Amino acid sequence: MVHWIGLPIAIAPDQPYDINGIWTGSTSIVNGVPIIIYTGINESHAQVQCQALPANLTDPALSKWIKWPSNPLITSPNGRDPSTAFQDDHNNYYLIYGFDCDELGGKRYYSHQEIL
């Protein structure tokens, strides 16, 4: 049986790019480093994709996180719920997230050569 332990809040809305809320995201392991990619709600109430890294990799609970200085990563409006990032054989990273397309759900697909 698995026993979950409650931890402090990992990331809170306190920056212009997420000041109106932090929505669901995912955690990926990139080059041995866990990263959180999440949806932030900015000052204009637009949904943007952001990233956070552990403050201390030696902390087994990874209880404190630092937001990426270059947030937001993606500023396309009305996108949320980013997938786990994945990498291809050529070291390109990919991310998929949902978006509003004429009041119907859709998916956006992004790629980048670096994620950290």
Coordinates of C-alpha atoms in Angstrom, one line a residue:
M1 CA 0.0 0.0 0.0
V2 CA 1.2 3.5 -0.8
H3 CA 1.2 6.1 1.9
W4 CA 1.0 9.7 0.7
I5 CA 2.5 12.5 2.9
G6 CA 1.1 16.1 2.7
L7 CA 3.8 18.7 1.8
P8 CA 3.8 22.5 1.7
I9 CA 2.6 24.2 -1.4
A10 CA 5.2 23.7 -4.1
I11 CA 4.5 26.8 -6.1
A12 CA 2.0 29.7 -5.5
P13 CA 0.7 32.5 -7.7
D14 CA 3.0 35.5 -6.9
Q15 CA 4.4 36.7 -10.2
P16 CA 2.7 38.7 -13.0
Y17 CA 2.6 35.6 -15.3
D18 CA 0.7 33.6 -12.7
I19 CA -0.8 36.2 -10.3
N20 CA -4.4 35.1 -11.0
G21 CA -3.8 31.5 -10.4
I22 CA -1.9 28.3 -11.1
W23 CA -3.6 25.5 -12.8
T24 CA -2.7 21.9 -13.4
G25 CA 0.6 20.9 -14.9
S26 CA 2.9 18.0 -15.0
T27 CA 6.4 17.0 -13.8
S28 CA 9.1 15.7 -16.2
I29 CA 12.6 14.5 -15.6
V30 CA 15.1 16.3 -17.9
N31 CA 18.8 15.3 -17.7
G32 CA 18.1 13.9 -14.3
V33 CA 16.4 17.1 -13.0
P34 CA 12.7 17.1 -12.2
I35 CA 10.8 20.1 -13.7
I36 CA 7.2 21.2 -13.2
I37 CA 5.5 22.7 -16.3
Y38 CA 2.2 24.4 -15.3
T39 CA -0.4 26.8 -16.5
G40 CA -0.3 30.3 -15.0
I41 CA -3.1 32.8 -15.2
N42 CA -1.4 36.2 -15.9
E43 CA -2.5 39.8 -15.1
S44 CA -4.7 39.9 -18.2
H45 CA -6.3 36.5 -17.2
A46 CA -4.6 34.8 -20.1
Q47 CA -3.4 31.2 -19.7
V48 CA 0.4 30.9 -20.1
Q49 CA 2.7 27.9 -19.7
C50 CA 5.4 28.2 -17.0
Q51 CA 8.2 26.2 -15.5
A52 CA 9.7 25.6 -12.0
L53 CA 12.7 23.7 -10.8
P54 CA 13.6 22.2 -7.4
A55 CA 15.4 24.6 -5.1
N56 CA 17.4 21.7 -3.6
L57 CA 18.0 18.5 -5.5
T58 CA 19.3 16.8 -2.4
D59 CA 15.9 17.3 -0.6
P60 CA 14.2 13.8 -1.0
A61 CA 10.8 15.4 -0.8
L62 CA 11.6 18.2 -3.3
S63 CA 9.6 20.4 -1.0
K64 CA 10.7 23.8 -2.3
W65 CA 10.6 25.0 -6.0
I66 CA 11.9 28.0 -7.8
K67 CA 10.1 29.5 -10.8
W68 CA 12.1 29.7 -14.0
P69 CA 13.5 33.3 -14.5
S70 CA 12.3 33.3 -18.2
N71 CA 8.7 32.5 -17.5
P72 CA 6.3 32.3 -19.2
L73 CA 7.6 29.7 -21.7
I74 CA 4.6 29.8 -24.0
T75 CA 2.2 32.7 -24.2
S76 CA -0.3 31.5 -26.7
P77 CA -3.7 32.3 -25.2
N78 CA -6.3 29.9 -23.9
G79 CA -4.0 26.9 -23.4
R80 CA -3.7 24.8 -20.3
D81 CA -3.0 21.4 -18.8
P82 CA 0.5 20.8 -20.3
S83 CA 1.6 17.2 -20.8
T84 CA 4.8 15.7 -19.5
A85 CA 7.7 16.9 -21.8
F86 CA 9.2 14.2 -23.9
Q87 CA 12.4 14.0 -26.0
D88 CA 13.1 12.5 -29.4
D89 CA 16.3 10.8 -30.7
H90 CA 17.7 14.2 -31.8
N91 CA 17.4 15.8 -28.4
N92 CA 14.4 17.9 -29.3
Y93 CA 11.7 18.3 -26.5
Y94 CA 8.0 18.2 -27.1
L95 CA 5.0 19.4 -25.1
I96 CA 1.3 19.1 -25.8
Y97 CA -1.4 21.0 -24.1
G98 CA -5.1 21.7 -24.5
F99 CA -6.6 24.9 -25.9
D100 CA -10.0 26.4 -26.8
C101 CA -10.7 26.2 -30.5
D102 CA -14.0 27.8 -31.4
E103 CA -15.4 26.6 -28.1
L104 CA -14.3 23.1 -28.8
G105 CA -11.3 21.4 -27.2
G106 CA -8.1 21.1 -29.2
K107 CA -4.4 20.2 -28.7
R108 CA -1.3 22.3 -29.4
Y109 CA 2.0 20.8 -30.0
Y110 CA 5.3 22.6 -29.2
S111 CA 8.9 21.7 -29.7
H112 CA 12.2 23.2 -28.5
Q113 CA 15.8 22.1 -28.5
E114 CA 16.3 23.0 -24.8
I115 CA 14.0 22.8 -21.9
L116 CA 16.3 23.8 -19.0

